[in-house]
CSV table of C-alpha atoms in Angstrom, one decimal:
chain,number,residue,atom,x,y,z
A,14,UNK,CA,0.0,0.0,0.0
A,15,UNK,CA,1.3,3.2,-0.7
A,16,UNK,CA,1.7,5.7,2.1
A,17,UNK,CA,-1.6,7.6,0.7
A,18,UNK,CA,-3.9,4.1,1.4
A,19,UNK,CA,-2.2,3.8,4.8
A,20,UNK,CA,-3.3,7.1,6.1
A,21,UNK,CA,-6.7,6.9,4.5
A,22,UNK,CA,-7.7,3.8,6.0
A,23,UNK,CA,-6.2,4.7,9.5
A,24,UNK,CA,-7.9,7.7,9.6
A,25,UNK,CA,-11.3,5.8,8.7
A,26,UNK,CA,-10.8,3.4,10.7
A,27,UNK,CA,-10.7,6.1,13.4
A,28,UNK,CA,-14.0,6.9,12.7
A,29,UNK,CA,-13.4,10.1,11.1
A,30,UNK,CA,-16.5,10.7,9.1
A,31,UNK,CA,-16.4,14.6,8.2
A,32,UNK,CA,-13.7,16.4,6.4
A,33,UNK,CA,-12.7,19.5,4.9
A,34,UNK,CA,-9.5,20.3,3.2
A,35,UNK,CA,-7.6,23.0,1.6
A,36,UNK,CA,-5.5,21.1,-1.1
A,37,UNK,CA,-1.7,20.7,-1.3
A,38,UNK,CA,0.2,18.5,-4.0
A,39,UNK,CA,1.2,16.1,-1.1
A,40,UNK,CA,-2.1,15.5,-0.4
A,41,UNK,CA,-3.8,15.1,-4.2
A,42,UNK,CA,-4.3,11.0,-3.8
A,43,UNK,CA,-5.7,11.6,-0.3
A,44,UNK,CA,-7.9,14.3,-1.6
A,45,UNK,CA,-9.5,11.8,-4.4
A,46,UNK,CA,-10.3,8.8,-1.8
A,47,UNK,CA,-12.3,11.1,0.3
A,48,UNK,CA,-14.1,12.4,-2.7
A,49,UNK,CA,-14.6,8.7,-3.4
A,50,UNK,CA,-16.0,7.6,-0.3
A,51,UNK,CA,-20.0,7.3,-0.1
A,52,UNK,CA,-19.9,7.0,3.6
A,53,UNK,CA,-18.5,10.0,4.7
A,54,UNK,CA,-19.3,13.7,4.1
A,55,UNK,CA,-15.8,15.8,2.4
A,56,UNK,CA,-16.3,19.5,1.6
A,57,UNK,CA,-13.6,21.7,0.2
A,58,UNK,CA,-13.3,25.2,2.2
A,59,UNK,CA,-11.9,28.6,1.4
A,60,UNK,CA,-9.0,28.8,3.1
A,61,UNK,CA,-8.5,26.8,6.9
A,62,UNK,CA,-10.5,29.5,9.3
A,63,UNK,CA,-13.7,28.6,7.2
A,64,UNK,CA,-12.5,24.5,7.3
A,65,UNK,CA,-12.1,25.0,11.6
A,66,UNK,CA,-15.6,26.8,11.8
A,67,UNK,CA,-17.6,24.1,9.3
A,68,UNK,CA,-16.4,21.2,11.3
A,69,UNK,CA,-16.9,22.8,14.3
A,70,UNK,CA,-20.3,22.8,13.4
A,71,UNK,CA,-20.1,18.9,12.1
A,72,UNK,CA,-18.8,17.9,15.8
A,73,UNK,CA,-21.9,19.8,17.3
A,74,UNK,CA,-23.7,17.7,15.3
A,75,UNK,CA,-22.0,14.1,16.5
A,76,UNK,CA,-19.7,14.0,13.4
A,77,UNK,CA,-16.1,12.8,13.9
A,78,UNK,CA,-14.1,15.9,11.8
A,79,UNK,CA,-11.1,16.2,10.5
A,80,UNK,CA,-9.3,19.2,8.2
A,81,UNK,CA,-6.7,17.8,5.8
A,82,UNK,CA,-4.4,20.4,4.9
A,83,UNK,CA,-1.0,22.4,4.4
A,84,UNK,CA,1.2,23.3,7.4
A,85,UNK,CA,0.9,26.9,5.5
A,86,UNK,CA,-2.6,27.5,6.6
A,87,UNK,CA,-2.2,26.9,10.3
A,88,UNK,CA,-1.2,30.7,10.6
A,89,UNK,CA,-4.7,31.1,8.9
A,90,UNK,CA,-6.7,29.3,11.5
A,91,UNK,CA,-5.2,30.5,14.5
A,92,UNK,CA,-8.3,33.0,16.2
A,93,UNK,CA,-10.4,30.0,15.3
A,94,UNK,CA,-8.4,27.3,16.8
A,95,UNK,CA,-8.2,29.4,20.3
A,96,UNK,CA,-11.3,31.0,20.6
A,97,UNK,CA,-13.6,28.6,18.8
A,98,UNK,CA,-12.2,24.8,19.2
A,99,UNK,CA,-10.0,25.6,22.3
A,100,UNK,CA,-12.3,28.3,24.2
A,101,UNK,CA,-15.3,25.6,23.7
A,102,UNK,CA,-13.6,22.0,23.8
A,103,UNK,CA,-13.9,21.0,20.6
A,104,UNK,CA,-12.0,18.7,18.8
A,105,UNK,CA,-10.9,18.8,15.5
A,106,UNK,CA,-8.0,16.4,13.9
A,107,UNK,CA,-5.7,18.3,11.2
A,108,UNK,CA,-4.4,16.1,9.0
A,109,UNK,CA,-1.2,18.2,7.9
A,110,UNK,CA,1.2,17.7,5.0
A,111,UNK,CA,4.5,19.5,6.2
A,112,UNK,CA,6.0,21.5,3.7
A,113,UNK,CA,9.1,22.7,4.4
A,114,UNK,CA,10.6,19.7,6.1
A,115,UNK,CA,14.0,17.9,4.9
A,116,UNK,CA,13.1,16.7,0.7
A,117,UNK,CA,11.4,20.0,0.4
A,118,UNK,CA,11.9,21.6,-3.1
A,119,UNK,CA,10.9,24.8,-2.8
A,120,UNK,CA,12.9,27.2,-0.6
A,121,UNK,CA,10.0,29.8,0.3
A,122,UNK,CA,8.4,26.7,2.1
A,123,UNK,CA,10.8,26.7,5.1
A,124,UNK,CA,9.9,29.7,6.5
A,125,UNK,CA,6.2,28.0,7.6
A,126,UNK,CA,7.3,25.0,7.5
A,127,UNK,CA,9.6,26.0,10.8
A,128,UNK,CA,7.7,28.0,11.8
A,129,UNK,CA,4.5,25.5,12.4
A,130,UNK,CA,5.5,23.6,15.3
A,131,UNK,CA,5.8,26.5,16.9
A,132,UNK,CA,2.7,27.9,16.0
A,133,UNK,CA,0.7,24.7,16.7
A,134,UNK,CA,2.4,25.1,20.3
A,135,UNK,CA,1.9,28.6,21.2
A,136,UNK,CA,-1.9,27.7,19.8
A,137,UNK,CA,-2.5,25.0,22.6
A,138,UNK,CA,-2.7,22.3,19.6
A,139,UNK,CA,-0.9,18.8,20.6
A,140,UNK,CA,1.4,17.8,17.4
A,141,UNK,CA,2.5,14.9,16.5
A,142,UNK,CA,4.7,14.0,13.4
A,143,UNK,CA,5.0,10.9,11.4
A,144,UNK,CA,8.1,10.4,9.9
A,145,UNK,CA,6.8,7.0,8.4
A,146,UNK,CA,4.0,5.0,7.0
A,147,UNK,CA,5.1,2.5,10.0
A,148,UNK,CA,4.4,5.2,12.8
A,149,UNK,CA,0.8,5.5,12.1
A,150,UNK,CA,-0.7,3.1,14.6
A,151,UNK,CA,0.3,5.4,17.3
A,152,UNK,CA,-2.3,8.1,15.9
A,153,UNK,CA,-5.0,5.7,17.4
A,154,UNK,CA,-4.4,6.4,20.8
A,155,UNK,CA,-3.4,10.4,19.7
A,156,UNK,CA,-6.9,10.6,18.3
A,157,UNK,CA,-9.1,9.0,21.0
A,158,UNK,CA,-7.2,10.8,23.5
A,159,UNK,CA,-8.1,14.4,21.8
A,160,UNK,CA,-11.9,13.3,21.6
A,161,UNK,CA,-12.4,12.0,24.8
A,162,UNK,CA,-10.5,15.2,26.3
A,163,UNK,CA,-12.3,17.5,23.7
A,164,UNK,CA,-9.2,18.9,22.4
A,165,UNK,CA,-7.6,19.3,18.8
A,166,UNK,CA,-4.8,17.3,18.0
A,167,UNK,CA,-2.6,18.0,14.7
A,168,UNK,CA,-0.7,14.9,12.7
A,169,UNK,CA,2.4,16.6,10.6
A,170,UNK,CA,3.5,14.3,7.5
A,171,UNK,CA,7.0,15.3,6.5
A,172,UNK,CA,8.4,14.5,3.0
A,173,UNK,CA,9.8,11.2,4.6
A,174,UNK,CA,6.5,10.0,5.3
A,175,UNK,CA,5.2,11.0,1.6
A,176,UNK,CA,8.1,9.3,0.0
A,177,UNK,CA,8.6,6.0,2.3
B,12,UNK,CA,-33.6,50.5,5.0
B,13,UNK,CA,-35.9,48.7,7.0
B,14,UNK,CA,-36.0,52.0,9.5
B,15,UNK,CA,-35.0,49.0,12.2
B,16,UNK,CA,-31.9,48.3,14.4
B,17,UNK,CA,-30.7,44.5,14.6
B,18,UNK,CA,-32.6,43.8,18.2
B,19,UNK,CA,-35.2,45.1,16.5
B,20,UNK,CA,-35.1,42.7,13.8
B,21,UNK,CA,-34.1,39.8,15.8
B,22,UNK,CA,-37.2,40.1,17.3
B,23,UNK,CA,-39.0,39.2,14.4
B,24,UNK,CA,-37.0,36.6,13.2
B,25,UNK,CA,-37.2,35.0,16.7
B,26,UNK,CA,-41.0,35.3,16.6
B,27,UNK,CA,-41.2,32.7,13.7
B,28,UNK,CA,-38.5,30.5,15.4
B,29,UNK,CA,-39.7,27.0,17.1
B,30,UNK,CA,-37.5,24.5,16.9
B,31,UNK,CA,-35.0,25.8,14.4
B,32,UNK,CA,-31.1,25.5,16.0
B,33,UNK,CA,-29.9,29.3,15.8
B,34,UNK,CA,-26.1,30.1,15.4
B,35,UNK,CA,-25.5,33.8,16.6
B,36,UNK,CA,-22.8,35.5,15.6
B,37,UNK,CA,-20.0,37.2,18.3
B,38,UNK,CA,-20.5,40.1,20.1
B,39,UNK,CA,-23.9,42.5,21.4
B,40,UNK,CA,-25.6,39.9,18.8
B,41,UNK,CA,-25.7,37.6,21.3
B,42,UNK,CA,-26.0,39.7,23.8
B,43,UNK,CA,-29.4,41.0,22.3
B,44,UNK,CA,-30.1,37.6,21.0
B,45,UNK,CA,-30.1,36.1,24.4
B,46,UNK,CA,-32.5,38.9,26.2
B,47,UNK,CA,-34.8,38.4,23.3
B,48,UNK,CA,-35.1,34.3,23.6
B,49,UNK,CA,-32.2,32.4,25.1
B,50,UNK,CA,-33.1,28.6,24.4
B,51,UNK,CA,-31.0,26.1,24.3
B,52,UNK,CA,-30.9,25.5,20.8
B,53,UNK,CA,-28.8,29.0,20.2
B,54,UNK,CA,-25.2,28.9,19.7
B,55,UNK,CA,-23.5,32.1,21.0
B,56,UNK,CA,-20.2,32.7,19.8
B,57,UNK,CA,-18.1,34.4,22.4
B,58,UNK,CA,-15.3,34.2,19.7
B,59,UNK,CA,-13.8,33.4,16.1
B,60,UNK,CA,-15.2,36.6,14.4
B,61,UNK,CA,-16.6,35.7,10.7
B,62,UNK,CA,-17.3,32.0,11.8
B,63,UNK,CA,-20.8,32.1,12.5
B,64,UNK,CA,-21.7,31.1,8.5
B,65,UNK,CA,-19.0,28.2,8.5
B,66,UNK,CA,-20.4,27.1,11.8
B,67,UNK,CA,-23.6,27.0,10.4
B,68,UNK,CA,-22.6,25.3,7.3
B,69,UNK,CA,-21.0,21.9,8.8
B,70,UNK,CA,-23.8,22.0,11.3
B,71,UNK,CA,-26.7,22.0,8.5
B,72,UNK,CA,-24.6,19.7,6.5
B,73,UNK,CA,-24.2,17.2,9.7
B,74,UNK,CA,-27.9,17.3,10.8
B,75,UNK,CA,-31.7,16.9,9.2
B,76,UNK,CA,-32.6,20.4,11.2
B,77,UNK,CA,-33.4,23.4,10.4
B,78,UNK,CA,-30.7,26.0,11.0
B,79,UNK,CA,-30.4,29.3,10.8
B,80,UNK,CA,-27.8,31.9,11.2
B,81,UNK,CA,-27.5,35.3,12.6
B,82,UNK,CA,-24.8,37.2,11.1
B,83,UNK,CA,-23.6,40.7,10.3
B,84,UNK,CA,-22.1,42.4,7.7
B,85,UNK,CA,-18.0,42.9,8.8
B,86,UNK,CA,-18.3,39.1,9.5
B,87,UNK,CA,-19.1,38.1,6.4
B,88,UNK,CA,-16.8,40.3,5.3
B,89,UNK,CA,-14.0,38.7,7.3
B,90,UNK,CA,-14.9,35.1,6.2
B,91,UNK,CA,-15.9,36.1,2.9
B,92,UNK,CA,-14.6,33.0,1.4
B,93,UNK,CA,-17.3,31.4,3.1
B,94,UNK,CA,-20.0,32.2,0.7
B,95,UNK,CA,-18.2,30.2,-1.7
B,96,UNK,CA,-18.6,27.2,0.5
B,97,UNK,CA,-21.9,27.4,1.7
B,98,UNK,CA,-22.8,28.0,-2.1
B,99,UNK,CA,-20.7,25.1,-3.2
B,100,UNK,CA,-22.5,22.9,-0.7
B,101,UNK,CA,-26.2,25.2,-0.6
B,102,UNK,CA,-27.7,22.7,2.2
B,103,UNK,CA,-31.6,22.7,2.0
B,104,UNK,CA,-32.1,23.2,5.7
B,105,UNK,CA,-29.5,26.5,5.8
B,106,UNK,CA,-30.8,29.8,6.4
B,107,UNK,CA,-28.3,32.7,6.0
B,108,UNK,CA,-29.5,36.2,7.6
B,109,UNK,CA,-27.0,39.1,7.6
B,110,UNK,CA,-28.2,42.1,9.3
B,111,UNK,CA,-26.6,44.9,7.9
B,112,UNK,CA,-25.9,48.2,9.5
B,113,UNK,CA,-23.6,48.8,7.6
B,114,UNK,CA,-21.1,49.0,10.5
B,115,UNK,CA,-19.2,47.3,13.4
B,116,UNK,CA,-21.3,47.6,15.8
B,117,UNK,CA,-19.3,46.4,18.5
B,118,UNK,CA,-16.2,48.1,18.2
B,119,UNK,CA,-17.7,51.4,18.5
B,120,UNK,CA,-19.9,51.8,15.2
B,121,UNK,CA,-17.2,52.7,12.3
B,122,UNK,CA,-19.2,52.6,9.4
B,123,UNK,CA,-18.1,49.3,7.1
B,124,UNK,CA,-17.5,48.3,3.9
B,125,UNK,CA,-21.1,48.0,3.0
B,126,UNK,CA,-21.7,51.9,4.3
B,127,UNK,CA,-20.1,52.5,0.9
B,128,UNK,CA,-20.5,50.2,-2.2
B,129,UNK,CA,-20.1,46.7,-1.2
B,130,UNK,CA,-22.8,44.5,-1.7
B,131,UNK,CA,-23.1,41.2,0.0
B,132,UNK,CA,-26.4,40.4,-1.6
B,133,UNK,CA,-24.1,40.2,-4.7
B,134,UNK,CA,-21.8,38.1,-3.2
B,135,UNK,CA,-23.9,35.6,-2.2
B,136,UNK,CA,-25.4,35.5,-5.8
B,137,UNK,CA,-22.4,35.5,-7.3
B,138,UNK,CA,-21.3,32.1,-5.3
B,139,UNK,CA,-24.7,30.5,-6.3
B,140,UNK,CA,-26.6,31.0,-3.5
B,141,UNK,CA,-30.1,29.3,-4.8
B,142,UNK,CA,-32.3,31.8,-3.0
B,143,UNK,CA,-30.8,35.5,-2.0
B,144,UNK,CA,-33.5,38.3,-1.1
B,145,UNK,CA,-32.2,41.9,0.2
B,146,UNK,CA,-34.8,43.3,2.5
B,147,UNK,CA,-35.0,46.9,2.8
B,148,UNK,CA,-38.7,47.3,4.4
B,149,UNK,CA,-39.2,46.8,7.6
B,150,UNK,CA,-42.8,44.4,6.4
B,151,UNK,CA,-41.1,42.4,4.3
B,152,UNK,CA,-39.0,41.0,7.3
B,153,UNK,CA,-41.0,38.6,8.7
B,154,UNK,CA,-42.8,37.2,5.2
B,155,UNK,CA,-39.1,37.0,4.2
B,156,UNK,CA,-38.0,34.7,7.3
B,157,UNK,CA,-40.9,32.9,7.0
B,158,UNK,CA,-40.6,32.1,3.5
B,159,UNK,CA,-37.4,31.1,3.9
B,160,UNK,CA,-37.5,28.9,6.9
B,161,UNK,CA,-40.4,26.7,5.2
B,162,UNK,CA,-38.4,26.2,2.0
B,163,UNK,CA,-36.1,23.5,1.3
B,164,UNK,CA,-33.9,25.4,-0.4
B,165,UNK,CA,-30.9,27.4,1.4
B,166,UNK,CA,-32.0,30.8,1.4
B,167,UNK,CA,-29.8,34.3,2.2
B,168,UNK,CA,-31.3,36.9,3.4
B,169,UNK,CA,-29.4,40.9,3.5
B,170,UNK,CA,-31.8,42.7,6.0
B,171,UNK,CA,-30.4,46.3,6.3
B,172,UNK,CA,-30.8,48.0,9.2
B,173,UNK,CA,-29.8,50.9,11.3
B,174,UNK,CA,-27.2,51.4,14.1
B,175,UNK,CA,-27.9,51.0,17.6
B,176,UNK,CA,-28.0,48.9,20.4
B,177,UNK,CA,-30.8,47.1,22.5
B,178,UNK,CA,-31.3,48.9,26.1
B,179,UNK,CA,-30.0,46.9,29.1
B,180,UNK,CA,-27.9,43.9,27.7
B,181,UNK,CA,-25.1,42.7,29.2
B,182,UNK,CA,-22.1,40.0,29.0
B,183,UNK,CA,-23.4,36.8,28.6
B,184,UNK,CA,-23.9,34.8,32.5
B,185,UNK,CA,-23.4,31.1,30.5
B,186,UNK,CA,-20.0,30.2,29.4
B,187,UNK,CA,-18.6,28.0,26.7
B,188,UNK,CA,-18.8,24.5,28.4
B,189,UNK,CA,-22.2,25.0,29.4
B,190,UNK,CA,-23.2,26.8,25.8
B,191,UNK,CA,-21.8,24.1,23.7
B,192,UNK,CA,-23.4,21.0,26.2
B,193,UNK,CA,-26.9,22.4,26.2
B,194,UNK,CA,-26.5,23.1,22.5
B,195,UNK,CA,-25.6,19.7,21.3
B,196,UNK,CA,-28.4,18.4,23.7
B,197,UNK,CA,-30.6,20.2,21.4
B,198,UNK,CA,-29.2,19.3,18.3
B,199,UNK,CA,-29.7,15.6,19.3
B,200,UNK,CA,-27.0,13.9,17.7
């Protein structure tokens, strides 16, 4: 399986059911599969802000959500994140393709890309990164941990991951 | 213009409310909102300014209720991109109403963008909104609400109306935790 089918089925078999994304050319295959699937509900958003308020809205409503996105758009979610999911308890999973990390190609990347561990930090968002296709039974506990607490939790896949 | 301020016309919209789940957005919205008819079924956001519409969005798209949203005209304009995904998505049980006062009335009433030529009526039309009515007379309001809260189309409604705030309201005595619990009791899920 490639690493694309790894991290789709892991995160289904997590029970995510609602997700938004903001695209990014690491995360085209995963983008297609969730169009694909019948049994979930997958919206693109504008930008991330909009992606953190519409699945707020899907948790209220018993939904399982998750944004799939570029480390980029962090910094565009950040009021939302703290005074929306953070503020109220409610947990959304960000499914993050790290740009920027070692293998990246193009230089104007790094700035966000070390800049968003930081970010996630100062934001009160637990990150974890996956270096490797093998590393992604540890989200399990990650994500039932962040619902049962009612907190966010952020997964950052690194080039290394991508090309495993 | 309707010749109304928002409390004003959040008094009419709430009159036709029953069972609908109401999103409100930040500020002395909810603060008039909640002296007008708190329920449990309203959302107040105490935060994340320009949300209220996303909010709104994921929650019609996530339950078979009715849902309507209470929004303003600087927080559309702040998550303007949002039109495009409510339009993309244009959920049956979504109702969209921006009061418009054409300024931010929380901050101290600077006039806004829509004091001068923007027009979010336009907007929403332009992101294929199926249904989007501007309302600029105070008897159209409630025919409008109504209308739009029996359809099963998503409807967006611009009500203008004039500055000024609702006598007596306060900070809001409920916090988050207990906001979002008695909320999602409502919702059912």
């Amino acid at each position: 399986m490639t690493p694309t089918d790894q991290l789709y089925q892991r995160l289904r078999s997590n029970g995510l059911d609602f997700f938004a994304s903001v695209p990014c050319k690491l995360l085209d295959g995963l983008l297609k599969r969730l169009g694909d699937d019948d049994d979930i509900i997958y919206t693109p958003v504008s930008r991330e802000e909009d992606g953190v308020g519409v699945l707020a809205g899907a948790y209220m409503a018993g939904r399982r959500p998750a944004l799939v996105m570029q480390n980029s758009g962090f910094g565009n979610s950040v009021n939302a994140v703290c005074s929306l999911l953070n503020y109220y308890g409610v947990p959304v999973i960000f499914v993050i393709s790290h740009r920027g990390s070692p293998g990246e190609p193009v230089a104007a990347q790094n700035v966000m890309g070390d800049a968003v561990a930081g970010i996630m930090a100062a934001s009160g968002v637990r990150a974890v990164s996956i270096g490797h296709p093998d590393q992604l039974q540890q989200i399990d506990a990650e994500i039932t941990a962040a619902f049962a607490e009612g907190r966010s939790l952020g997964l950052l896949l690194p080039f290394s991951f991508w090309e495993a | 213009m309707t010749g109304l301020m928002r409390y004003q016309i959040f008094e009419k919209i709430m009159d036709r409310i029953t069972d609908e789940l109401v999103i409100c957005t930040i500020g002395q919205p909810c603060q008039e909102l909640f002296k007008i008819k708190d329920r449990p079924g309203n959302f107040y956001m105490l935060g994340s300014m320009g949300m209220a519409s996303s909010i709104g969005l994921g929650l019609a798209m996530s339950t078979g209720k009715k849902v309507v949203v209470l929004d303003g005209d600087s927080a559309n304009v702040m998550n303007m991109g949002a039109f495009a995904t409510m339009g993309f998505n244009a959920p049956g049980n979504l109702v969209h109403i921006i009061v418009d006062n054409e300024a931010n009335g929380s901050t101290g009433f600077q006039p806004s963008f829509t004091a001068r030529n923007v027009r979010l009526d336009q907007v929403a039309k332009g992101c294929s909104i199926p249904n989007v009515t501007l309302v600029d007379r105070a008897d159209d309001i409630s025919p409008a609400v109504a209308k739009a809260l029996a359809a099963d189309e998503m409807h967006t409604l611009v009500i203008k109306a004039e500055i000024g705030l609702m006598p007596g309201i306060d900070l809001l005595p409920i916090g988050p935790d207990d906001i979002r619990d008695r909320f999602m009791e409502a919702v059912g899920a």
